mmCIF file of C-alpha atoms in Angstrom:
data_model
loop_
_atom_site.group_PDB
_atom_site.id
_atom_site.type_symbol
_atom_site.label_atom_id
_atom_site.label_comp_id
_atom_site.label_asym_id
_atom_site.label_seq_id
_atom_site.Cartn_x
_atom_site.Cartn_y
_atom_site.Cartn_z
ATOM 1 C CA MET A 1419 -55.960 -39.024 34.921
ATOM 2 C CA GLU A 1420 -57.970 -36.028 36.132
ATOM 3 C CA SER A 1421 -58.566 -32.970 33.959
ATOM 4 C CA ARG A 1422 -59.728 -29.459 34.751
ATOM 5 C CA PRO A 1423 -60.548 -26.732 32.195
ATOM 6 C CA TYR A 1424 -59.175 -23.266 32.774
ATOM 7 C CA LEU A 1425 -59.801 -19.765 31.492
ATOM 8 C CA LEU A 1426 -57.089 -17.189 30.815
ATOM 9 C CA HIS A 1427 -58.288 -13.598 31.058
ATOM 10 C CA ALA A 1428 -55.813 -11.058 29.658
ATOM 11 C CA LEU A 1429 -55.657 -8.030 31.969
ATOM 12 C CA SER A 1430 -53.141 -6.260 29.717
ATOM 13 C CA PRO A 1431 -52.064 -6.813 26.091
ATOM 14 C CA LEU A 1432 -50.622 -10.317 25.743
ATOM 15 C CA HIS A 1433 -47.705 -11.095 23.430
ATOM 16 C CA VAL A 1434 -46.821 -14.768 23.102
ATOM 17 C CA GLY A 1435 -44.974 -14.908 19.824
ATOM 18 C CA THR A 1436 -42.944 -17.135 17.544
ATOM 19 C CA GLY A 1437 -39.896 -14.918 17.112
ATOM 20 C CA GLN A 1438 -39.081 -12.821 14.077
ATOM 21 C CA SER A 1439 -41.129 -13.037 10.898
ATOM 22 C CA VAL A 1440 -40.614 -11.932 7.300
ATOM 23 C CA GLY A 1441 -44.245 -10.775 7.103
ATOM 24 C CA VAL A 1442 -45.731 -7.334 7.614
ATOM 25 C CA ILE A 1443 -45.481 -7.694 11.416
ATOM 26 C CA ASP A 1444 -41.959 -8.324 12.695
ATOM 27 C CA LEU A 1445 -42.996 -10.117 15.896
ATOM 28 C CA PRO A 1446 -46.355 -11.854 15.284
ATOM 29 C CA LEU A 1447 -48.491 -13.876 17.677
ATOM 30 C CA ALA A 1448 -48.279 -17.648 17.951
ATOM 31 C CA ARG A 1449 -51.100 -19.228 15.937
ATOM 32 C CA LEU A 1450 -52.266 -22.789 15.420
ATOM 33 C CA LYS A 1451 -50.938 -24.084 12.109
ATOM 34 C CA ALA A 1452 -54.118 -25.465 10.532
ATOM 35 C CA THR A 1453 -56.654 -22.880 11.720
ATOM 36 C CA GLY A 1454 -54.671 -19.704 12.410
ATOM 37 C CA ILE A 1455 -56.319 -19.355 15.842
ATOM 38 C CA PRO A 1456 -54.106 -17.408 18.313
ATOM 39 C CA PHE A 1457 -53.020 -19.498 21.292
ATOM 40 C CA VAL A 1458 -50.715 -19.589 24.310
ATOM 41 C CA PRO A 1459 -48.514 -22.722 24.368
ATOM 42 C CA GLY A 1460 -48.968 -24.926 27.388
ATOM 43 C CA SER A 1461 -45.193 -24.988 27.862
ATOM 44 C CA SER A 1462 -45.197 -21.202 28.439
ATOM 45 C CA LEU A 1463 -47.951 -21.444 31.038
ATOM 46 C CA LYS A 1464 -46.342 -24.406 32.793
ATOM 47 C CA GLY A 1465 -43.000 -22.600 33.063
ATOM 48 C CA VAL A 1466 -44.649 -19.535 34.610
ATOM 49 C CA LEU A 1467 -46.637 -21.674 37.063
ATOM 50 C CA ARG A 1468 -43.505 -23.604 38.003
ATOM 51 C CA GLU A 1469 -41.723 -20.411 39.027
ATOM 52 C CA LEU A 1470 -44.819 -18.932 40.673
ATOM 53 C CA ARG A 1471 -45.361 -22.033 42.827
ATOM 54 C CA ARG A 1472 -41.675 -22.481 43.697
ATOM 55 C CA PRO A 1473 -41.624 -22.846 47.494
ATOM 56 C CA ARG A 1474 -40.085 -20.136 49.640
ATOM 57 C CA ASP A 1475 -39.356 -22.855 52.168
ATOM 58 C CA LYS A 1476 -36.256 -24.678 50.894
ATOM 59 C CA SER A 1477 -36.884 -27.803 52.928
ATOM 60 C CA SER A 1478 -36.601 -31.114 51.106
ATOM 61 C CA ASP A 1479 -40.317 -31.788 51.739
ATOM 62 C CA ALA A 1480 -41.501 -28.577 50.036
ATOM 63 C CA CYS A 1481 -39.032 -28.857 47.147
ATOM 64 C CA GLY A 1482 -39.886 -32.514 46.700
ATOM 65 C CA LEU A 1483 -43.595 -31.763 46.371
ATOM 66 C CA HIS A 1484 -42.860 -28.971 43.880
ATOM 67 C CA ASP A 1485 -40.747 -31.318 41.755
ATOM 68 C CA ALA A 1486 -43.431 -33.995 42.001
ATOM 69 C CA VAL A 1487 -46.014 -31.635 40.498
ATOM 70 C CA PHE A 1488 -43.908 -29.861 37.849
ATOM 71 C CA GLY A 1489 -41.086 -32.327 37.266
ATOM 72 C CA PRO A 1490 -37.545 -32.373 38.622
ATOM 73 C CA ARG A 1491 -35.110 -29.649 37.649
ATOM 74 C CA ARG A 1492 -32.570 -30.300 34.937
ATOM 75 C CA ALA A 1493 -29.048 -31.294 35.859
ATOM 76 C CA LYS A 1494 -26.389 -28.601 35.569
ATOM 77 C CA ALA A 1495 -23.571 -29.088 33.100
ATOM 78 C CA GLY A 1496 -20.368 -30.594 34.431
ATOM 79 C CA PRO A 1497 -19.401 -33.547 36.599
ATOM 80 C CA GLU A 1498 -20.465 -31.771 39.818
ATOM 81 C CA GLY A 1499 -23.918 -30.802 38.578
ATOM 82 C CA ASP A 1500 -27.116 -31.701 40.429
ATOM 83 C CA GLU A 1501 -28.605 -35.032 39.523
ATOM 84 C CA PRO A 1502 -32.173 -34.854 38.170
ATOM 85 C CA GLY A 1503 -34.824 -37.279 39.354
ATOM 86 C CA ASP A 1504 -35.757 -40.270 37.231
ATOM 87 C CA TYR A 1505 -39.493 -39.483 37.160
ATOM 88 C CA ALA A 1506 -41.888 -37.207 35.291
ATOM 89 C CA GLY A 1507 -43.949 -34.391 36.754
ATOM 90 C CA ALA A 1508 -47.588 -35.218 37.410
ATOM 91 C CA LEU A 1509 -49.001 -32.035 35.807
ATOM 92 C CA VAL A 1510 -49.937 -31.788 32.128
ATOM 93 C CA VAL A 1511 -50.691 -28.272 30.822
ATOM 94 C CA GLY A 1512 -52.585 -27.925 27.543
ATOM 95 C CA ASP A 1513 -52.467 -24.951 25.191
ATOM 96 C CA ALA A 1514 -54.812 -22.012 25.820
ATOM 97 C CA ARG A 1515 -56.802 -21.298 22.653
ATOM 98 C CA LEU A 1516 -58.678 -18.101 21.803
ATOM 99 C CA LEU A 1517 -62.295 -18.107 22.993
ATOM 100 C CA ALA A 1518 -63.429 -14.465 22.742
ATOM 101 C CA LEU A 1519 -61.641 -11.467 21.236
ATOM 102 C CA PRO A 1520 -62.379 -7.864 22.296
ATOM 103 C CA VAL A 1521 -63.129 -5.801 19.192
ATOM 104 C CA ARG A 1522 -63.761 -2.057 18.965
ATOM 105 C CA SER A 1523 -67.460 -1.307 18.577
ATOM 106 C CA PHE A 1524 -69.295 1.817 17.411
ATOM 107 C CA VAL A 1525 -71.875 1.158 20.166
ATOM 108 C CA GLY A 1526 -70.871 0.118 23.690
ATOM 109 C CA THR A 1527 -67.110 0.754 23.254
ATOM 110 C CA PHE A 1528 -66.117 -2.874 22.600
ATOM 111 C CA ALA A 1529 -67.624 -6.294 22.032
ATOM 112 C CA LEU A 1530 -66.333 -9.713 23.102
ATOM 113 C CA VAL A 1531 -66.560 -11.624 19.843
ATOM 114 C CA THR A 1532 -66.663 -15.393 19.423
ATOM 115 C CA SER A 1533 -67.877 -17.810 16.737
ATOM 116 C CA PRO A 1534 -69.589 -21.211 16.460
ATOM 117 C CA MET A 1535 -66.266 -22.923 15.757
ATOM 118 C CA LEU A 1536 -64.530 -21.379 18.788
ATOM 119 C CA LEU A 1537 -67.462 -22.355 21.011
ATOM 120 C CA ALA A 1538 -67.524 -25.897 19.604
ATOM 121 C CA LEU A 1539 -63.822 -26.331 20.397
ATOM 122 C CA ALA A 1540 -64.319 -24.829 23.867
ATOM 123 C CA ARG A 1541 -67.323 -27.090 24.487
ATOM 124 C CA ARG A 1542 -65.121 -30.116 23.941
ATOM 125 C CA ASP A 1543 -62.646 -28.787 26.536
ATOM 126 C CA LEU A 1544 -65.232 -27.682 29.094
ATOM 127 C CA GLY A 1545 -67.099 -30.992 29.181
ATOM 128 C CA GLY A 1546 -70.428 -32.345 28.100
ATOM 129 C CA ASP A 1547 -72.784 -30.241 30.229
ATOM 130 C CA ALA A 1548 -75.268 -29.502 27.431
ATOM 131 C CA LYS A 1549 -77.316 -27.119 29.584
ATOM 132 C CA ARG A 1550 -74.376 -24.914 30.533
ATOM 133 C CA TRP A 1551 -72.466 -25.276 27.245
ATOM 134 C CA PRO A 1552 -75.149 -25.859 24.564
ATOM 135 C CA ASN A 1553 -74.384 -26.432 20.907
ATOM 136 C CA VAL A 1554 -74.513 -23.181 18.900
ATOM 137 C CA GLU A 1555 -75.910 -23.382 15.385
ATOM 138 C CA PRO A 1556 -73.873 -21.886 12.512
ATOM 139 C CA LEU A 1557 -75.122 -18.438 11.590
ATOM 140 C CA GLY A 1558 -75.225 -19.244 7.883
ATOM 141 C CA GLN A 1559 -78.284 -21.383 8.540
ATOM 142 C CA ARG A 1560 -80.057 -18.441 10.195
ATOM 143 C CA ARG A 1561 -79.433 -15.767 7.545
ATOM 144 C CA ALA A 1562 -77.591 -13.346 9.825
ATOM 145 C CA ARG A 1563 -74.005 -12.367 10.523
ATOM 146 C CA VAL A 1564 -74.335 -11.750 14.288
ATOM 147 C CA ALA A 1565 -76.258 -13.220 17.220
ATOM 148 C CA SER A 1566 -76.349 -11.560 20.626
ATOM 149 C CA VAL A 1567 -77.572 -12.000 24.161
ATOM 150 C CA LYS A 1568 -80.521 -10.145 25.640
ATOM 151 C CA SER A 1569 -79.886 -6.440 26.305
ATOM 152 C CA CYS A 1570 -76.475 -6.600 24.615
ATOM 153 C CA ALA A 1571 -74.676 -3.278 25.030
ATOM 154 C CA VAL A 1572 -73.132 -3.286 21.528
ATOM 155 C CA VAL A 1573 -76.286 -3.723 19.398
ATOM 156 C CA TYR A 1574 -77.529 -0.621 17.580
ATOM 157 C CA GLY A 1575 -81.293 -0.399 17.091
ATOM 158 C CA ALA A 1576 -82.095 -3.443 19.223
ATOM 159 C CA ASP A 1577 -85.792 -2.508 19.257
ATOM 160 C CA THR A 1578 -86.043 -1.983 15.504
ATOM 161 C CA ALA A 1579 -86.692 -4.434 12.681
ATOM 162 C CA ASP A 1580 -83.073 -4.188 11.529
ATOM 163 C CA PRO A 1581 -80.653 -4.302 14.512
ATOM 164 C CA ARG A 1582 -76.961 -3.897 13.633
ATOM 165 C CA VAL A 1583 -73.531 -4.390 15.152
ATOM 166 C CA TYR A 1584 -70.586 -2.259 14.010
ATOM 167 C CA LEU A 1585 -67.249 -3.979 14.682
ATOM 168 C CA GLU A 1586 -64.169 -2.079 13.487
ATOM 169 C CA ASP A 1587 -65.272 -1.222 9.901
ATOM 170 C CA LEU A 1588 -67.771 -4.090 9.606
ATOM 171 C CA ASP A 1589 -71.508 -3.404 9.436
ATOM 172 C CA LEU A 1590 -73.275 -6.652 10.410
ATOM 173 C CA SER A 1591 -76.934 -7.616 10.633
ATOM 174 C CA VAL A 1592 -78.160 -9.116 13.915
ATOM 175 C CA LEU A 1593 -80.729 -11.813 14.573
ATOM 176 C CA PRO A 1594 -83.815 -9.989 15.924
ATOM 177 C CA GLU A 1595 -84.477 -12.661 18.552
ATOM 178 C CA GLU A 1596 -82.233 -13.427 21.510
ATOM 179 C CA ASP A 1597 -79.865 -16.362 21.073
ATOM 180 C CA THR A 1598 -80.622 -18.544 24.104
ATOM 181 C CA ALA A 1599 -77.619 -20.833 23.525
ATOM 182 C CA LEU A 1600 -75.258 -17.858 23.491
ATOM 183 C CA ASP A 1601 -76.917 -16.519 26.639
ATOM 184 C CA ALA A 1602 -76.190 -19.836 28.376
ATOM 185 C CA TRP A 1603 -72.538 -19.532 27.346
ATOM 186 C CA ALA A 1604 -72.380 -15.951 28.610
ATOM 187 C CA GLN A 1605 -73.816 -16.909 31.993
ATOM 188 C CA GLY A 1606 -71.573 -19.980 32.302
ATOM 189 C CA LEU A 1607 -68.368 -18.109 31.488
ATOM 190 C CA ALA A 1608 -69.354 -15.114 33.617
ATOM 191 C CA GLY A 1609 -69.596 -17.470 36.585
ATOM 192 C CA LEU A 1610 -65.808 -17.824 36.464
ATOM 193 C CA LEU A 1611 -65.190 -14.084 36.722
ATOM 194 C CA PRO A 1612 -65.356 -11.942 39.871
ATOM 195 C CA GLU A 1613 -68.910 -10.745 40.436
ATOM 196 C CA ALA A 1614 -68.054 -7.098 39.761
ATOM 197 C CA GLU A 1615 -66.779 -7.953 36.256
ATOM 198 C CA ARG A 1616 -69.461 -10.354 35.032
ATOM 199 C CA ALA A 1617 -71.424 -7.665 33.184
ATOM 200 C CA LEU A 1618 -68.373 -7.092 30.955
ATOM 201 C CA LEU A 1619 -69.073 -10.509 29.473
ATOM 202 C CA THR A 1620 -72.841 -10.921 29.722
ATOM 203 C CA LYS A 1621 -73.536 -7.502 28.160
ATOM 204 C CA ARG A 1622 -70.882 -7.638 25.429
ATOM 205 C CA LEU A 1623 -70.675 -11.219 24.146
ATOM 206 C CA VAL A 1624 -71.669 -11.504 20.485
ATOM 207 C CA LEU A 1625 -71.485 -14.386 18.039
ATOM 208 C CA VAL A 1626 -70.265 -13.859 14.471
ATOM 209 C CA ASP A 1627 -69.913 -16.362 11.654
ATOM 210 C CA ASP A 1628 -66.637 -18.285 11.428
ATOM 211 C CA GLU A 1629 -65.434 -16.439 8.319
ATOM 212 C CA THR A 1630 -65.865 -13.047 10.016
ATOM 213 C CA MET A 1631 -64.138 -14.368 13.133
ATOM 214 C CA SER A 1632 -61.097 -15.562 11.174
ATOM 215 C CA PHE A 1633 -60.893 -12.097 9.588
ATOM 216 C CA LEU A 1634 -61.039 -10.433 13.021
ATOM 217 C CA TRP A 1635 -58.358 -12.563 14.691
ATOM 218 C CA GLU A 1636 -56.051 -11.597 11.821
ATOM 219 C CA THR A 1637 -56.868 -7.878 11.702
ATOM 220 C CA ALA A 1638 -58.313 -6.787 15.078
ATOM 221 C CA THR A 1639 -55.295 -7.636 17.232
ATOM 222 C CA GLN A 1640 -53.140 -4.918 18.769
ATOM 223 C CA VAL A 1641 -50.057 -3.946 16.724
ATOM 224 C CA ASP A 1642 -47.485 -1.644 18.335
ATOM 225 C CA THR A 1643 -44.482 0.035 16.747
ATOM 226 C CA ARG A 1644 -41.405 -0.117 18.955
ATOM 227 C CA VAL A 1645 -38.021 1.559 18.684
ATOM 228 C CA SER A 1646 -34.673 1.157 20.416
ATOM 229 C CA ILE A 1647 -32.922 4.392 21.471
ATOM 230 C CA CYS A 1648 -29.166 4.739 21.054
ATOM 231 C CA PRO A 1649 -27.731 5.838 24.436
ATOM 232 C CA ASP A 1650 -25.004 7.953 22.784
ATOM 233 C CA THR A 1651 -27.207 10.049 20.516
ATOM 234 C CA GLY A 1652 -30.611 9.790 22.196
ATOM 235 C CA THR A 1653 -32.178 8.992 18.820
ATOM 236 C CA ALA A 1654 -33.451 5.797 17.230
ATOM 237 C CA ALA A 1655 -30.720 3.202 16.773
ATOM 238 C CA LYS A 1656 -30.039 2.176 13.192
ATOM 239 C CA GLY A 1657 -32.255 -0.706 12.079
ATOM 240 C CA GLN A 1658 -34.013 -0.863 15.489
ATOM 241 C CA LEU A 1659 -37.579 -0.045 14.490
ATOM 242 C CA TRP A 1660 -40.023 -2.962 14.633
ATOM 243 C CA THR A 1661 -43.678 -3.906 15.073
ATOM 244 C CA GLU A 1662 -45.066 -6.477 17.476
ATOM 245 C CA GLU A 1663 -48.529 -8.020 17.727
ATOM 246 C CA SER A 1664 -50.487 -8.656 20.924
ATOM 247 C CA LEU A 1665 -53.877 -9.961 21.940
ATOM 248 C CA PRO A 1666 -55.788 -6.981 23.405
ATOM 249 C CA ALA A 1667 -56.628 -6.683 27.090
ATOM 250 C CA GLU A 1668 -59.905 -8.483 27.986
ATOM 251 C CA THR A 1669 -59.161 -11.388 25.596
ATOM 252 C CA LEU A 1670 -60.435 -14.753 26.864
ATOM 253 C CA LEU A 1671 -58.628 -18.036 26.151
ATOM 254 C CA VAL A 1672 -59.572 -21.554 27.220
ATOM 255 C CA GLY A 1673 -57.536 -24.713 27.805
ATOM 256 C CA VAL A 1674 -57.309 -27.880 29.882
ATOM 257 C CA MET A 1675 -54.880 -29.047 32.551
ATOM 258 C CA GLY A 1676 -54.521 -32.707 33.381
ATOM 259 C CA ALA A 1677 -52.791 -34.609 36.159
ATOM 260 C CA THR A 1678 -52.024 -38.056 37.422
ATOM 261 C CA GLY A 1679 -50.914 -39.024 40.892
ATOM 262 C CA THR A 1680 -47.312 -38.065 41.639
ATOM 263 C CA PHE A 1681 -44.590 -40.482 40.576
ATOM 264 C CA ASN A 1682 -41.783 -39.768 43.024
ATOM 265 C CA PRO A 1683 -41.914 -41.763 46.278
ATOM 266 C CA ALA A 1684 -40.874 -38.949 48.616
ATOM 267 C CA PRO A 1685 -41.861 -36.938 50.567
ATOM 268 C CA ARG A 1686 -45.457 -38.071 50.094
ATOM 269 C CA LYS A 1687 -47.793 -39.077 47.305
ATOM 270 C CA LEU A 1688 -50.367 -36.645 45.905
ATOM 271 C CA ALA A 1689 -53.585 -37.628 44.163
ATOM 272 C CA ALA A 1690 -54.385 -36.110 40.759
ATOM 273 C CA ASP A 1691 -56.913 -33.668 42.240
ATOM 274 C CA ALA A 1692 -54.336 -32.400 44.734
ATOM 275 C CA VAL A 1693 -51.802 -31.912 41.919
ATOM 276 C CA LEU A 1694 -54.273 -29.671 40.066
ATOM 277 C CA ASP A 1695 -55.043 -27.747 43.260
ATOM 278 C CA ALA A 1696 -51.324 -27.146 43.756
ATOM 279 C CA ALA A 1697 -50.942 -25.886 40.187
ATOM 280 C CA PHE A 1698 -53.932 -23.531 40.206
ATOM 281 C CA GLY A 1699 -53.402 -22.170 43.713
ATOM 282 C CA GLY A 1700 -56.012 -19.696 44.936
ATOM 283 C CA GLU A 1701 -58.971 -18.338 42.992
ATOM 284 C CA GLY A 1702 -58.053 -15.935 40.203
ATOM 285 C CA THR A 1703 -54.267 -16.262 40.297
ATOM 286 C CA VAL A 1704 -52.603 -13.342 38.489
ATOM 287 C CA LEU A 1705 -49.472 -14.185 36.529
ATOM 288 C CA GLN A 1706 -47.200 -12.759 33.827
ATOM 289 C CA LEU A 1707 -47.179 -14.587 30.489
ATOM 290 C CA GLY A 1708 -45.238 -14.140 27.282
ATOM 291 C CA GLY A 1709 -42.716 -11.483 26.382
ATOM 292 C CA LYS A 1710 -42.395 -7.724 26.914
ATOM 293 C CA ALA A 1711 -43.206 -7.927 30.634
ATOM 294 C CA THR A 1712 -41.198 -4.774 31.419
ATOM 295 C CA VAL A 1713 -43.517 -2.689 29.215
ATOM 296 C CA GLY A 1714 -46.685 -4.054 30.791
ATOM 297 C CA ARG A 1715 -47.460 -6.987 28.513
ATOM 298 C CA GLY A 1716 -48.810 -10.357 29.605
ATOM 299 C CA ARG A 1717 -50.629 -9.723 32.891
ATOM 300 C CA CYS A 1718 -53.265 -12.484 32.994
ATOM 301 C CA ARG A 1719 -55.687 -14.047 35.418
ATOM 302 C CA LEU A 1720 -55.906 -17.836 35.618
ATOM 303 C CA LEU A 1721 -59.372 -19.152 36.468
ATOM 304 C CA ALA A 1722 -60.139 -22.829 37.060
ATOM 305 C CA TRP A 1723 -63.466 -24.357 36.105
ATOM 306 C CA ARG A 1724 -64.993 -26.992 38.391
ATOM 307 C CA ALA A 1725 -68.199 -28.759 37.467
ATOM 308 C CA PRO A 1726 -70.911 -28.313 40.122
ATOM 309 C CA ASP A 1727 -70.929 -31.201 42.560
ATOM 310 C CA ALA A 1728 -73.878 -32.992 44.063
ATOM 311 C CA ARG A 1729 -74.125 -30.427 46.850
ATOM 312 C CA GLY A 1730 -74.416 -27.531 44.413
ATOM 313 C CA GLY A 1731 -70.872 -26.240 44.993
ATOM 314 C CA ARG A 1732 -67.996 -25.845 42.611
#
């Protein structure tokens, strides 16, 4: 089994929900049960990749390789339906979990906010490279609510004795010294982004305590009010006013894909590494995830992480 971490970068608001809710928000985001962390189910991502990688060439060789990676199609109902293969797909797609949430900031427009817990979970997924992904100490032990990287664009009074960060309506004290572990994370994650966009991360990444982070992923998401218009009257249809929750554009999520060698004997066998290459495609694949695609939701960029090899490449 080979595994490869990946990063999802939301280029527009992202709504991957759980259906209707009886809470304040009618269509909330999907969240992990125990922690409440927003996530994108691996099944959603795998389905989108399956359709995106579906071969234009309908030859048996191309279709066979596609089925080998993603699994054979289901049989249609009825006695004349297609017969599915008796093998599993070689690709395993894990859930994408929140890594950094964009939050409105009084200084610098917005901050990319993460926490020690989110980084600890991401560190497990990204591998054991302690230099690139160092352990981040809890902020409670350092008597501050926020840590930042050098020259962070969202810190107010960085040269004073009492630097502050203002996130939404929160006024938070900042560690006066640079957090070198967070800087390593910023540089490592920025290496996945196109060069022109790396400053968005390196100049805006801040670390808050876990309690503040849990408050933000509940309250700093995007909530839109939607309405359905009756075609006969041109006014709002009765009972068709609802709210839906989305992760804001610039959100970062992290997950892991795994693969084995292909199981079907034809047309040819693929090694696990080749299966992952086929799933990821080119660098920075743009895809549409979740619901509400016709109103601009769910445009994301998929970025694969490769550990540097012995020759210094990726």
